[in-house]
Every structure is written in C-alpha cells, then in structure tokens.
XYZ file of C-alpha atoms in Angstrom:
723
model
C 0.024 0.072 0.275
C 1.498 3.403 -1.036
C 2.465 5.997 2.015
C -0.143 8.908 2.434
C 1.015 11.819 0.158
C 1.389 13.592 3.061
C 4.146 11.564 4.358
C 7.585 12.037 2.727
C 10.847 9.814 3.888
C 13.935 11.950 4.437
C 17.149 11.384 5.884
C 18.445 13.658 8.469
C 22.279 14.546 8.896
C 24.248 15.990 12.263
C 27.941 16.324 11.979
C 29.585 13.488 13.664
C 26.242 11.109 14.113
C 24.613 8.668 12.354
C 21.596 9.995 10.234
C 18.257 9.711 11.092
C 15.787 7.989 8.567
C 12.275 9.361 9.561
C 8.704 9.799 7.966
C 8.160 13.427 7.957
C 4.290 13.996 8.366
C 3.706 17.553 6.444
C 0.722 17.928 8.469
C 2.645 18.477 11.829
C 4.041 21.781 12.868
C 8.207 21.940 11.446
C 9.138 23.316 15.038
C 7.285 19.754 16.456
C 9.440 17.831 14.145
C 12.839 19.625 14.418
C 12.120 18.991 18.661
C 11.782 15.282 17.633
C 14.994 14.990 15.733
C 16.832 16.897 18.115
C 15.548 14.110 21.015
C 17.389 11.868 18.865
C 20.988 13.392 18.968
C 19.989 14.603 22.629
C 20.450 17.700 21.731
C 18.808 20.951 23.952
C 17.284 23.683 23.080
C 15.678 23.050 19.895
C 14.257 26.389 19.040
C 17.778 27.095 17.997
C 17.827 24.852 15.322
C 16.606 24.412 11.797
C 16.420 21.867 8.672
C 18.542 22.787 5.374
C 18.700 21.194 2.421
C 22.113 19.145 2.779
C 22.695 19.686 -1.229
C 22.617 21.958 -3.884
C 22.045 25.903 -2.326
C 21.405 24.157 0.824
C 18.451 26.681 1.782
C 16.694 26.453 4.768
C 13.444 24.762 4.952
C 10.409 26.871 6.416
C 7.002 26.375 7.210
C 5.878 27.920 3.323
C 8.611 26.208 1.438
C 8.560 22.627 3.178
C 6.286 21.288 0.529
C 9.071 21.003 -1.973
C 10.471 18.224 -0.186
C 10.564 15.213 -2.113
C 10.857 11.552 -0.670
C 14.782 10.439 -0.672
C 15.716 13.970 -0.113
C 18.948 14.540 2.514
C 18.393 17.307 5.060
C 20.691 18.546 7.238
C 20.177 19.721 11.047
C 21.576 23.370 11.208
C 21.470 26.291 13.514
C 18.537 28.211 13.153
C 18.806 31.431 10.555
C 18.230 33.940 13.798
C 21.598 32.428 15.412
C 23.259 31.972 12.520
C 22.724 35.731 11.581
C 23.317 36.770 14.915
C 26.861 35.222 15.073
C 27.553 36.279 11.493
C 27.167 39.394 12.718
C 29.652 39.036 15.550
C 32.337 37.419 14.000
C 32.591 39.919 10.899
C 33.266 42.812 13.674
C 35.686 40.684 15.366
C 39.522 41.986 15.395
C 40.868 38.511 14.109
C 41.325 38.585 10.486
C 41.052 34.835 9.992
C 38.426 34.873 11.670
C 36.409 37.987 9.941
C 37.302 36.473 6.763
C 35.630 32.995 7.250
C 32.361 34.757 8.392
C 32.346 36.773 5.411
C 33.240 33.699 3.238
C 30.344 32.212 4.786
C 28.011 35.158 4.640
C 28.508 35.051 0.961
C 27.097 31.605 0.782
C 24.324 32.021 3.150
C 22.715 35.639 2.022
C 21.379 33.704 -1.411
C 18.730 32.098 1.322
C 16.040 34.684 1.474
C 15.095 32.947 5.675
C 18.412 33.912 6.327
C 18.656 37.106 4.399
C 15.745 38.686 6.088
C 16.765 37.637 9.993
C 20.511 39.013 8.595
C 18.931 42.361 7.211
C 16.857 42.846 10.329
C 19.729 42.722 12.914
C 20.780 46.033 10.541
C 23.350 43.547 8.824
C 23.263 45.467 5.449
C 24.595 48.882 7.450
C 27.357 47.039 8.954
C 28.514 45.701 5.376
C 28.484 49.214 4.015
C 30.552 50.574 6.803
C 33.114 48.082 6.157
C 32.931 49.038 2.416
C 33.075 52.854 3.234
C 36.143 52.183 5.669
C 38.209 51.353 2.455
C 40.338 48.784 5.353
C 39.019 45.999 3.444
C 41.191 44.084 0.286
C 41.081 41.222 -1.842
C 39.352 38.480 -0.902
C 37.299 39.967 2.025
C 36.211 42.789 0.135
C 35.231 40.340 -2.884
C 33.177 38.360 -0.283
C 32.028 41.268 1.599
C 30.718 42.875 -1.743
C 29.157 39.380 -2.845
C 26.733 38.927 0.370
C 26.058 42.882 0.272
C 24.630 41.842 -3.543
C 23.138 39.034 -2.583
C 21.094 40.306 0.529
C 19.973 43.639 -1.341
C 18.885 41.458 -4.609
C 16.085 39.938 -1.878
C 14.405 42.836 -2.542
C 13.592 43.417 1.368
C 15.771 47.060 1.858
C 15.488 49.722 -0.775
C 18.306 50.533 -2.642
C 17.554 54.628 -1.877
C 18.832 54.169 1.148
C 22.807 53.721 0.048
C 24.699 56.474 1.066
C 27.082 58.903 -1.254
C 30.025 57.686 0.759
C 29.596 53.951 -0.495
C 28.779 55.015 -4.060
C 31.687 56.565 -4.140
C 33.964 54.000 -2.720
C 32.608 51.098 -5.291
C 32.687 53.364 -8.516
C 36.214 53.709 -6.963
C 37.077 50.523 -7.266
C 35.541 50.537 -10.973
C 37.896 53.781 -11.785
C 41.030 52.082 -10.641
C 43.273 50.732 -13.374
C 44.281 47.660 -11.547
C 42.056 45.955 -9.082
C 41.117 42.130 -8.553
C 38.705 40.850 -11.222
C 36.109 39.666 -8.257
C 35.839 43.069 -6.905
C 35.810 44.544 -10.433
C 32.983 42.228 -11.060
C 30.675 42.462 -7.986
C 31.316 46.527 -8.002
C 29.909 46.658 -11.391
C 27.168 44.148 -10.384
C 26.408 46.848 -7.698
C 26.451 49.903 -9.802
C 23.996 48.618 -12.549
C 21.774 47.483 -9.498
C 21.655 50.428 -8.305
C 20.803 52.314 -11.518
C 18.223 49.545 -12.401
C 16.495 49.976 -9.008
C 16.645 53.639 -8.073
C 16.036 56.809 -10.199
C 17.564 58.801 -7.510
C 21.196 56.522 -7.251
C 21.544 56.986 -11.082
C 22.590 60.631 -10.413
C 24.804 60.202 -8.272
C 26.350 56.800 -10.134
C 26.386 59.103 -13.590
C 28.366 61.938 -11.595
C 30.821 59.144 -10.624
C 30.832 56.909 -13.998
C 30.687 57.882 -17.119
C 30.468 55.611 -20.129
C 34.248 56.635 -21.201
C 35.597 55.393 -18.217
C 34.085 51.680 -19.033
C 35.889 51.372 -22.197
C 39.145 50.102 -20.621
C 37.081 47.175 -19.212
C 35.702 46.139 -22.520
C 39.234 45.548 -23.572
C 40.106 42.919 -21.430
C 40.031 39.173 -22.000
C 38.026 38.465 -19.226
C 34.514 38.073 -20.855
C 32.587 38.226 -17.468
C 33.986 41.492 -16.857
C 32.804 42.842 -20.215
C 29.668 41.635 -19.829
C 29.437 43.696 -16.527
C 30.381 46.556 -18.230
C 28.235 46.651 -21.088
C 25.318 45.519 -18.970
C 26.149 48.916 -16.656
C 26.470 50.797 -19.863
C 22.917 49.297 -20.774
C 21.437 50.619 -17.459
C 22.823 53.989 -17.742
C 21.540 54.424 -20.925
C 18.219 52.787 -20.301
C 17.498 54.933 -17.004
C 19.200 58.442 -18.475
C 16.423 61.004 -18.402
C 14.755 61.783 -21.579
C 16.811 65.234 -22.064
C 19.979 63.232 -21.531
C 19.079 60.296 -24.146
C 17.683 63.050 -26.769
C 18.751 66.163 -27.105
C 16.239 68.298 -29.130
C 16.159 68.388 -32.560
C 17.772 71.354 -33.525
C 18.832 71.604 -36.863
C 17.002 69.284 -39.399
C 19.963 69.407 -42.092
C 22.355 67.775 -39.348
C 21.871 64.311 -37.959
C 20.468 64.922 -34.334
C 22.801 63.065 -31.845
C 22.167 62.770 -27.987
C 24.900 63.048 -25.268
C 24.218 59.037 -24.409
C 24.139 58.387 -28.300
C 27.271 60.514 -28.902
C 29.146 57.962 -26.657
C 27.577 54.689 -27.626
C 27.755 55.971 -31.544
C 31.443 56.969 -31.315
C 33.760 55.256 -33.377
C 36.292 54.128 -30.418
C 33.564 52.612 -28.264
C 32.003 50.960 -31.355
C 35.306 49.460 -32.979
C 36.209 48.445 -29.253
C 33.111 46.264 -28.784
C 33.301 45.326 -32.471
C 37.119 44.325 -32.259
C 37.449 43.087 -28.253
C 33.820 41.758 -27.526
C 32.363 40.317 -31.378
C 35.459 39.659 -33.003
C 37.273 38.786 -30.107
C 38.935 35.708 -29.751
C 36.428 33.541 -27.257
C 32.975 32.804 -28.646
C 30.048 34.858 -27.156
C 28.350 33.352 -24.268
C 23.946 33.851 -23.986
C 24.305 36.502 -21.153
C 27.199 38.700 -23.660
C 24.685 38.313 -26.585
C 22.155 39.246 -24.180
C 23.612 42.468 -23.469
C 24.648 43.014 -26.760
C 21.119 42.768 -28.092
C 20.123 44.909 -25.245
C 22.534 47.896 -26.458
C 21.312 47.026 -30.407
C 17.815 47.738 -29.045
C 18.419 50.427 -27.266
C 20.814 52.632 -29.660
C 17.568 52.099 -32.204
C 15.250 53.094 -29.588
C 16.356 56.326 -29.796
C 15.048 56.486 -33.371
C 11.635 56.390 -31.668
C 11.020 60.291 -30.968
C 11.838 61.190 -34.886
C 9.764 58.007 -35.813
C 6.405 59.093 -33.957
C 7.396 62.907 -35.011
C 4.540 64.291 -37.205
C 6.049 66.898 -40.019
C 4.135 69.981 -39.862
C 3.463 71.226 -43.099
C 3.987 74.977 -42.186
C 7.389 74.696 -40.471
C 9.426 75.876 -43.014
C 13.111 74.614 -41.650
C 10.901 71.226 -42.170
C 9.923 72.056 -45.631
C 13.336 72.972 -46.132
C 14.741 69.446 -46.127
C 12.095 68.176 -49.009
C 13.272 71.323 -51.178
C 16.773 69.851 -50.554
C 16.273 66.634 -51.531
C 14.472 68.143 -54.658
C 17.735 70.522 -55.452
C 20.296 67.347 -54.663
C 18.099 65.373 -57.297
C 17.322 67.945 -60.105
C 20.144 70.592 -59.559
C 20.940 70.882 -63.369
C 17.820 73.144 -63.900
C 17.115 76.404 -63.348
C 14.063 77.849 -61.366
C 11.610 79.703 -63.511
C 10.892 83.270 -62.292
C 7.786 83.211 -61.669
C 5.983 81.882 -58.908
C 2.912 80.193 -60.759
C 5.675 78.498 -63.084
C 7.982 77.389 -60.206
C 5.174 76.180 -58.412
C 4.089 74.105 -61.295
C 7.642 72.565 -62.053
C 7.976 71.908 -58.026
C 4.880 69.756 -58.458
C 6.353 68.169 -61.269
C 9.816 67.560 -59.441
C 7.732 66.175 -56.515
C 5.540 63.920 -58.451
C 9.198 62.325 -60.153
C 10.702 62.094 -56.881
C 7.628 59.406 -55.887
C 5.367 61.531 -53.509
C 1.915 60.631 -53.144
C 1.206 64.591 -52.525
C 2.631 66.285 -55.434
C 1.575 69.595 -54.743
C 2.166 69.285 -50.670
C 5.208 66.546 -50.068
C 5.142 67.623 -46.439
C 1.717 66.042 -45.756
C 3.095 62.755 -46.716
C 4.992 62.438 -43.470
C 2.391 63.122 -41.329
C 1.363 59.664 -40.410
C 3.364 58.000 -37.685
C 5.312 55.545 -37.562
C 7.644 56.284 -39.450
C 6.847 60.231 -39.357
C 10.384 62.446 -39.514
C 12.442 59.351 -39.541
C 11.721 58.649 -43.357
C 12.536 62.125 -43.921
C 15.871 61.643 -42.232
C 16.721 58.650 -44.050
C 15.808 59.960 -47.228
C 18.097 63.300 -46.617
C 21.085 61.132 -45.301
C 20.976 59.125 -48.812
C 20.741 62.160 -50.746
C 23.649 63.827 -48.973
C 25.976 60.569 -48.103
C 25.154 58.691 -50.952
C 24.548 61.593 -53.489
C 25.481 59.366 -56.835
C 22.999 56.246 -55.826
C 20.344 58.769 -55.133
C 20.352 60.512 -58.266
C 20.243 57.334 -60.415
C 17.423 56.010 -58.487
C 15.354 59.081 -58.527
C 15.949 60.000 -62.677
C 16.256 56.467 -63.602
C 12.372 56.076 -62.285
C 11.359 59.291 -63.427
C 12.426 58.368 -66.963
C 10.697 55.184 -67.189
C 7.032 54.468 -68.415
C 4.559 55.798 -65.801
C 3.150 52.776 -65.305
C 6.541 50.856 -64.581
C 7.833 53.953 -62.277
C 9.086 53.269 -59.154
C 8.381 56.184 -56.670
C 11.092 56.732 -54.316
C 9.151 58.780 -51.510
C 6.343 56.243 -51.487
C 8.740 53.821 -51.248
C 11.028 55.324 -48.580
C 8.311 56.196 -46.487
C 6.742 52.431 -46.172
C 10.518 51.040 -46.083
C 11.305 53.100 -43.274
C 8.112 52.202 -41.163
C 9.095 48.479 -42.347
C 12.538 48.622 -40.860
C 10.924 50.042 -37.967
C 8.642 46.997 -37.502
C 11.499 44.418 -38.062
C 14.039 46.095 -35.686
C 11.084 46.641 -33.000
C 12.167 50.301 -32.432
C 10.503 51.832 -29.517
C 10.122 48.487 -28.313
C 11.981 47.633 -24.553
C 14.248 44.812 -24.705
C 13.475 40.872 -24.237
C 14.084 39.615 -21.332
C 16.244 36.223 -22.801
C 16.627 37.435 -25.751
C 20.055 36.891 -27.621
C 19.499 38.096 -31.359
C 21.699 41.029 -31.751
C 22.995 41.497 -35.203
C 27.120 42.033 -35.486
C 26.642 43.795 -38.677
C 25.028 46.726 -36.539
C 28.363 47.367 -35.090
C 30.628 47.746 -37.892
C 29.367 51.301 -38.769
C 28.706 54.507 -36.799
C 25.538 55.298 -38.777
C 24.502 51.734 -39.073
C 20.881 52.210 -39.391
C 21.120 54.813 -42.332
C 23.396 52.462 -43.732
C 20.833 49.867 -43.581
C 18.279 51.731 -45.096
C 20.655 52.910 -47.913
C 21.209 49.340 -48.830
C 17.282 48.126 -48.361
C 16.234 51.263 -50.303
C 18.189 49.916 -53.190
C 17.270 46.633 -52.753
C 13.883 47.422 -53.182
C 14.401 49.660 -56.551
C 16.180 46.399 -58.045
C 13.182 44.066 -56.826
C 10.570 46.499 -58.365
C 12.479 45.955 -61.705
C 12.319 42.308 -61.069
C 8.828 42.114 -60.610
C 8.188 44.656 -63.219
C 5.822 46.034 -60.808
C 3.264 48.759 -61.312
C 2.010 51.512 -59.231
C -1.184 48.144 -58.465
C 1.897 46.206 -57.489
C 3.321 48.487 -54.340
C 1.988 45.961 -51.507
C 2.882 42.937 -53.234
C 6.502 44.359 -53.688
C 7.004 45.554 -50.358
C 6.059 42.213 -48.906
C 8.827 40.483 -51.201
C 11.179 43.017 -49.963
C 10.492 42.011 -46.331
C 10.854 38.702 -46.931
C 14.064 39.274 -48.785
C 15.530 41.229 -45.796
C 13.771 39.197 -42.757
C 15.921 36.298 -44.777
C 19.317 37.567 -44.906
C 19.369 39.363 -41.433
C 18.318 35.603 -39.961
C 21.963 34.711 -41.844
C 23.614 37.613 -39.257
C 25.620 39.028 -41.589
C 28.760 40.170 -40.454
C 29.213 43.685 -42.366
C 26.804 46.122 -44.283
C 28.862 44.542 -47.357
C 28.099 40.951 -46.310
C 24.103 41.579 -46.044
C 24.493 43.086 -49.477
C 26.080 40.055 -50.670
C 23.355 38.066 -48.746
C 20.872 40.072 -50.554
C 22.226 39.627 -53.948
C 21.700 36.155 -53.363
C 18.183 36.575 -52.658
C 16.657 38.431 -55.657
C 13.473 37.715 -56.577
C 14.032 34.344 -58.658
C 15.398 33.188 -55.776
C 12.103 33.858 -53.162
C 9.943 32.309 -56.094
C 11.843 29.419 -55.825
C 11.926 29.337 -52.047
C 8.230 29.917 -51.482
C 7.556 27.109 -54.068
C 10.023 24.809 -52.616
C 8.222 25.418 -48.924
C 4.651 25.095 -50.212
C 5.393 21.705 -52.088
C 4.316 19.909 -49.206
C 1.551 21.813 -48.833
C 0.448 22.060 -52.546
C 1.513 19.138 -54.028
C 0.978 15.277 -54.646
C -2.869 15.978 -54.246
C -4.196 13.457 -56.374
C -5.986 10.571 -54.647
C -3.267 8.128 -54.721
C -0.849 10.283 -53.449
C -3.142 11.375 -50.697
C -3.365 7.470 -49.889
C 0.111 7.514 -49.509
C 0.242 10.682 -47.417
C -2.313 9.099 -44.844
C -0.327 5.973 -44.890
C 3.085 6.952 -44.305
C 1.793 9.804 -41.860
C 1.744 7.535 -38.681
C 5.272 6.123 -39.053
C 6.871 9.581 -39.639
C 5.286 10.764 -36.326
C 6.567 7.858 -34.573
C 10.186 8.882 -35.821
C 9.640 12.444 -34.626
C 7.988 11.116 -31.387
C 11.283 8.939 -30.747
C 13.619 11.983 -31.537
C 11.754 14.289 -28.927
C 12.283 11.855 -26.787
C 15.680 11.252 -26.810
C 16.146 14.901 -26.722
C 14.402 14.919 -23.535
C 16.987 12.035 -22.339
C 19.966 14.295 -23.290
C 18.252 17.239 -21.236
C 18.438 20.955 -21.396
C 19.933 23.660 -19.391
C 17.249 26.332 -18.328
C 17.783 29.662 -16.918
C 15.856 30.462 -13.425
C 13.465 33.298 -14.255
C 13.619 36.750 -11.488
C 17.067 36.778 -11.806
C 18.543 39.908 -13.416
C 22.160 38.647 -12.673
C 21.814 35.230 -14.794
C 25.066 34.055 -13.903
C 25.222 30.450 -11.602
C 21.599 30.495 -11.960
C 20.880 27.658 -14.060
C 19.039 24.413 -14.072
C 19.163 21.340 -15.922
C 16.281 18.709 -16.328
C 16.511 15.556 -18.615
C 14.724 12.139 -18.757
C 15.529 8.872 -17.771
C 16.555 6.225 -20.519
C 13.515 4.614 -19.560
C 11.697 7.378 -19.766
C 10.034 6.920 -16.339
C 11.264 9.997 -14.139
C 12.292 13.151 -15.030
C 15.454 14.428 -13.419
C 16.278 17.868 -12.205
C 18.731 20.099 -10.111
C 20.291 23.370 -10.012
C 23.786 24.033 -11.434
C 26.493 26.865 -10.935
C 27.060 27.848 -14.427
C 25.606 26.671 -17.775
C 26.886 23.025 -18.905
C 28.854 22.270 -21.910
C 27.337 18.957 -22.390
C 24.974 16.393 -20.992
C 24.505 16.479 -17.112
C 25.175 13.106 -15.541
C 21.779 11.910 -13.486
C 23.619 11.790 -9.776
C 24.263 15.339 -9.941
C 20.422 16.011 -10.741
C 19.085 15.991 -7.054
C 15.282 16.209 -7.510
C 13.143 13.993 -9.334
C 9.134 13.364 -10.643
C 7.941 9.903 -11.667
C 6.121 10.282 -15.142
C 3.163 8.732 -13.976
C 2.730 11.480 -11.750
C 2.513 13.913 -13.825
C -1.287 15.475 -14.780
C -0.842 17.430 -17.462
C 1.508 20.054 -19.474
C 0.622 23.355 -19.839
C 2.111 26.450 -21.860
C 1.921 30.377 -21.885
C -0.947 32.279 -19.574
C -1.785 29.035 -18.138
C 1.437 28.882 -16.322
C 1.364 29.194 -12.803
C 5.033 31.371 -12.575
C 3.367 33.427 -15.490
C 0.248 33.948 -13.299
C 2.598 35.047 -10.340
C 4.801 37.459 -12.244
C 2.092 39.530 -13.918
C 2.854 42.094 -11.957
C 6.346 42.227 -13.809
C 5.035 42.674 -16.818
C 6.272 39.720 -18.564
C 7.313 40.620 -22.101
C 5.290 38.561 -24.928
C 8.693 36.308 -25.750
C 8.823 34.833 -22.115
C 5.238 34.221 -22.107
C 5.490 32.324 -25.405
C 8.644 30.317 -24.106
C 6.789 29.112 -20.748
C 5.722 25.780 -19.944
C 4.810 23.773 -16.529
C 4.526 20.499 -15.756
C 1.878 19.867 -13.184
C 1.557 16.387 -11.286
C 0.790 14.948 -8.080
C 0.045 16.302 -5.296
C -0.916 19.765 -6.974
C 2.581 20.444 -7.529
C 4.471 22.274 -10.388
C 7.564 22.281 -12.365
C 8.093 25.694 -14.197
C 10.203 26.068 -17.349
C 11.066 28.947 -19.666
C 12.808 27.367 -22.632
C 15.842 29.027 -23.894
C 14.378 29.580 -27.414
C 11.740 28.827 -29.259
C 13.148 25.594 -30.786
C 13.814 24.041 -27.208
C 10.578 25.003 -26.516
C 8.826 23.005 -29.033
C 11.203 20.282 -28.240
C 10.167 19.691 -24.426
C 6.250 20.391 -25.049
C 6.178 18.329 -27.982
C 8.467 15.398 -25.614
C 6.566 15.855 -22.116
C 3.156 14.911 -24.789
C 4.565 12.207 -26.219
C 5.616 11.237 -22.854
C 2.029 11.675 -21.870
C 0.516 9.647 -25.014
C -1.189 13.071 -25.990
C -0.787 14.599 -29.285
C 2.681 16.833 -30.528
C 1.015 20.307 -31.956
C 3.861 22.806 -31.956
C 4.587 24.602 -35.293
C 8.356 22.197 -35.255
C 6.449 18.943 -35.372
C 4.144 20.328 -38.043
C 7.107 21.555 -40.064
C 9.240 18.258 -39.485
C 6.196 16.301 -40.390
C 5.095 17.897 -43.761
C 9.246 18.085 -44.407
C 9.755 14.410 -43.814
C 6.697 12.991 -45.446
C 7.595 15.201 -48.615
C 11.237 13.695 -48.727
C 10.023 10.453 -48.235
C 7.234 10.709 -50.519
C 9.310 11.844 -53.233
C 11.787 8.815 -52.540
C 9.032 6.464 -53.037
C 7.685 7.808 -56.002
C 11.283 8.241 -57.560
C 11.565 4.423 -56.787
C 8.687 3.898 -59.037
C 9.705 5.815 -61.637
C 12.921 3.755 -61.690
C 11.259 0.567 -62.233
C 11.889 -0.981 -65.677
C 8.793 -3.004 -67.050
C 9.655 -6.182 -68.850
C 7.968 -5.679 -72.481
C 4.597 -8.107 -72.560
C 3.315 -9.788 -75.312
C 0.092 -7.808 -76.824
C -2.686 -8.603 -74.848
C -5.449 -11.302 -75.803
C -8.527 -9.199 -76.795
C -11.498 -9.496 -74.180
C -15.054 -8.439 -73.848
C -15.073 -4.698 -72.670
C -15.117 -4.747 -68.880
C -13.917 -2.369 -65.998
C -10.461 -2.925 -64.504
C -8.783 -2.738 -61.233
C -5.856 -1.317 -60.294
C -4.023 -1.886 -56.771
C -0.932 0.394 -56.003
C 1.409 -1.260 -53.627
C 3.394 2.249 -52.358
C 5.650 0.124 -49.792
C-alpha cells in the first residue's frame, strides 16, 4: 500500500552522528519535527535549530517551503537562521583577520537564502557591511566576499536601494575606476552599480556623476568576458535610465543628423570599434549573457530613433519644408528655376511627382503619419547627402521609365522606413532572455542609415525584377520584407556581407524558396498520393516522437526567472533512459554537455504527471504578471503539473527547445504533439519520403509483355503497392 501523500521519507544529517531516517508528516508543525530530531541526538534547545537541504543551494526549510521536500531528500540539521545571522554579525566585526574572513565567506554563501537574509537584514546587517566597505580597510578576498554578500542581500528586495549612502557609491565607483583591481572585486562592483541604476532613480544621478561611459571602455578591452559583460550591462543600465533630456537632445537643425549625449558616446567610433574588435570579433565565443547584453545595447540604440519615428511633420514649418526642398535640389540641381511664382509652383509639383511623393502639391503631408514620421525624411536626406550618386540614379532612373513601371522613391522610402522599424522593433523595450543581436550594426557609426540605404536599393532592384506597377506596390513590399528578414536571419557580419546576402535573394530566388516551402502543402493532391501520405504519416510521427524523447533524455539547461544577474542561476532537466522519471537540479553554471543523473538531486515520476500547460496558463506566468512579463517570455513558458498539486516551471531558452520539450512531454503522456516544429518536420519528412518512393516507382523497368488477348469490355481495378 503506497504511503499517504502527506508523508515524505527523508534522511537528516548532523556532523559526527549517524543520519536519522524519518517519515516526515507534512501536517505536523515544523518545530515539532525539529524537536523530535534533536531528541534523537540528545540536543537541547530545539528552537535554536532548523532544517536545511544538504545538497544544492542548501536553503533553509520553512513552513512555506516545506512542500518542496520530496521522498529521498537528504536534509541537514543546522543552527537556526536567527542564530546564524547573530553569530556571523558578531564574527565579521571581530578583530581577528582570519575569523572575519571565514565569517564573510560563510555570509556570502548564506546571503542567497531568503530566510537567512531577512534575519540578517533585521539586525542591521546591511548597514554593517556598507560601513566595512566605506572604511576602505578591506582588500582582496575579504572585500570580494563583503561585496558578494551585500549584493545577494540587496537582490532579495527587502531593503530599498535609495538608502545607500553617497560615500558607499563613491567607494564602489572607485574600485571600477582603479586601473588595477582584483577581478572578483571589479565584477561585483560593476554588478552593484548596475543594480543601483536599475532600481533607484535618485541613485542613477549619483552613479552617473561618478562613472561615465568613457571610463568603462577600458573594461571592454580585457580578456575576461564576464568583466566585459558586466561593463556593457552597466552601460545599458545608464542608457536605459538616463532622463529623456540626456538621452535625446532637442532636434534643432533638421539638415544635420541629431545626436544625443548618451547616443554620441555609444555611436562614437572608439567605443563601437572596441565592442566590435574586443567582444564581437574577439577570440572567445560569445556566451548567452554577453549576447543578451549586446542585443539590449542594439535595441536601446535603435530606440533613440523612436522620437523621430513618432514625430509628425508640420506642413507649416519652413525649416522642415527646407529638407524637402533640399531633396529636390540635389536630384534636379541642373535645371534652372523659373522666375514666375506660378511657373515655379508648377515645376515643383512636377519634380515632387518625379520624386515619388503621393501628395505632389504639398509633399510635407506624406510625413504626417506615424510611424515612420520624420524618421523617413531623415533617412531620405542621409541617402541624398552621403550616397548622392545612388540617390540621383534611383530618382532619375524612375522618372524616365514608363509611368506604369516607375518606382515611386518617396512613397517607397516612407513605407520602407516603417517596415524596418517593425523588423527591428524600434520603440519596444528589450525582451528578457532574447540574444538576437546583429553584428553588422556594430560595424558602422551610422548603421541604421546605411541599412536603409542598402534596403532602398534592394527595393528599387526588386521593383524592376518584378516589372511592378503602382498596383503591385504592396506585393513588392512583401517580397522586400521577406528578402530582408531572410538576409538578417543569416547574421551577416558587416554591411557589405548584407549586400552579398541580398544579391543572392533576388526575386527569382524568393519565388523558388516559396515554391519549395509550399511543395509539402500544395503538391501531390491526387487521391493515390493522398492515400500514400496517410499511410506514411503514422510512421513519420513515430519517428518524430522518438526524436523528441531522445532529446529529453539528453536534457536541456534552463535559466531561472527573476534573476537579473543570470550567472550561476541555471538548472538542468532530463528524462531517464527508460522514460519513467524526470530528473532535475540546480547548476552553478551553464553546462557544456550532458549532465549526469547523479548531479540532478530532484526527480518526478512520469506516472505522477497530470498535464502540461503553456503560456498564460503557467503558474509562474500568473505569479509574475505584476512584472509585466514580455510576450517572448510568455511564448517560451511551460509547466509540468504533477501530483499532489505540484508544478515544475520552465522558460525555454529559445523557440526550438520550447517545441522539443512541449512535444516530448506530450508524447510522454500519450498526447498529440501540436507544435509548429512538429508540423513543419512532419510535412518535410513526409514530402521527402514520398519523393523517394515515387522516384523508386519511376525507376522501375517494366519488361515487355506480349500483346494482350482481346477480351470483352470490362472494368479494370488497379491496386498500387506503395511500400
């Protein structure tokens, strides 16, 4: 008879004694269980003790967290968090150097525990650590452990960052600005400054006075990628929290590209080239956290365009209208202006039509829709000034075509700008967990404008290849969007490489790719072929199912949600080889291969799993609704619900792993695999198998047969054996 669900069998250790094997009744108060365990070892004062996990992070067990204890868990009797906090607080203030170092080392480890952290903070422990830092008397390991404990304690969110003193900020900033400082101290100092900036508006101003982007450049030139990552993370934090007047200066001269105080630092050649040469093109592969920070930097840089993107043109603003006059002047400079006002107005109308504006009389009206607003005009002016020959060629080439085949430059530039803003998500906040940065945007000081210039030439070329007319405008834009997104997916390393990728994606190639991708959906619709497909599908589905289960057996690494500093916050999950148990456990760092089952301390019997839920139905997505989980995290979330009313929550690292795991878990439970990946794999594999079988049929040599003997007319039945 199975034990009641409220009973868990655990082992409890105590140094120097044999472990106790007990059946823990989850309905009994925890204090009663601890008293019984203490009595077993003749220990008095049970209120001075607590239970902790023996493995992993070794967290304290509370009435709120005891439900996570599983059968077979190894626990450890330890001094209570209150007693531990009091003892450590006394020891870190002792005069003995060795005793203080050991106390700080233990404190750095225990501070990650929320139960201990609450007790230590209640005893004014954070203030004590801050004074130790401010004194400037701690160095080396002792200082590193102090900063680690301080950061872990503050990350629990119990104490407001606004309480941090200016002298503490100056001391931490001093470690960052020192030319030679211990790596562990520098790493923690950068992380503390980043947390200050992200969590306190008032501290942003204080940190910004002590640390500038220019001072962080040196930390990007080191060989330690973690230091580089923290440096870029601090740059991103300063960039993200900068007041609007510092991030985006007022647009004063419409004929010159506007720059911001922060943007000018980010766009300057020195910083950009250092990120490119020492990080992106460095000798070390880019880790996930660095890729995320580069993606955030890319997004924040592009978001500087949002103000112009959402600014409507004022048709009565002469300074703004001068930009349009400048576009006309550059394109048609060789023609003399007529003297009469009416003649000039008529000629301008003709020129504006040749420039491809929708409103020939007052083209300023073309820029009143947002997005793309004035950003489209900025892009057009950049093309006309920096790539003048290309601009003139596009305009004059189209003005000399037959009317029905001319490509309207103005209309195309406006719509293209809107499209590029959508593709690069201009104006949207970075997605947590996204690593989708593009190296080519770090290769040029004016990467956005150059990107536009390449794409407008692509649009003009595609228009000619399609022999498009004005009625085909939307079709052309759809093809161009596909060309651009396919090229970006190849991650070109430079603007020149982007041009090469786009040359290979001409209109004919897009048609070929579309046809190839539609084959599995549109071809083979005759009844015998449909019958063949239906016969093949079950074995292909079984093949996909086995592949998914094999991938679950290999396992995957997942990142824990809610941890901004993502290092050392991973966990791994894999399916047992007999498909009967899910093994999982915490890891100190992202693994480079499979993790042995012995290192995964927790497990769930597959027979206990009730269901798998995704997206908004996941408990951890409901819990974090207040944090405004972004759409991407929501799309990667899934949970395993198992007896009794427990959940194991996941956020997949990418869409592929999400499909693999959700499909694999459904297959494990005998349910239908319904992800986009499965449908795609099914169509692809069925098409391949059908082509192979049909090819075999075509290659069969049929021997010559004697002439048939004439018979009376009758019906003939043909049986096709497709196997």
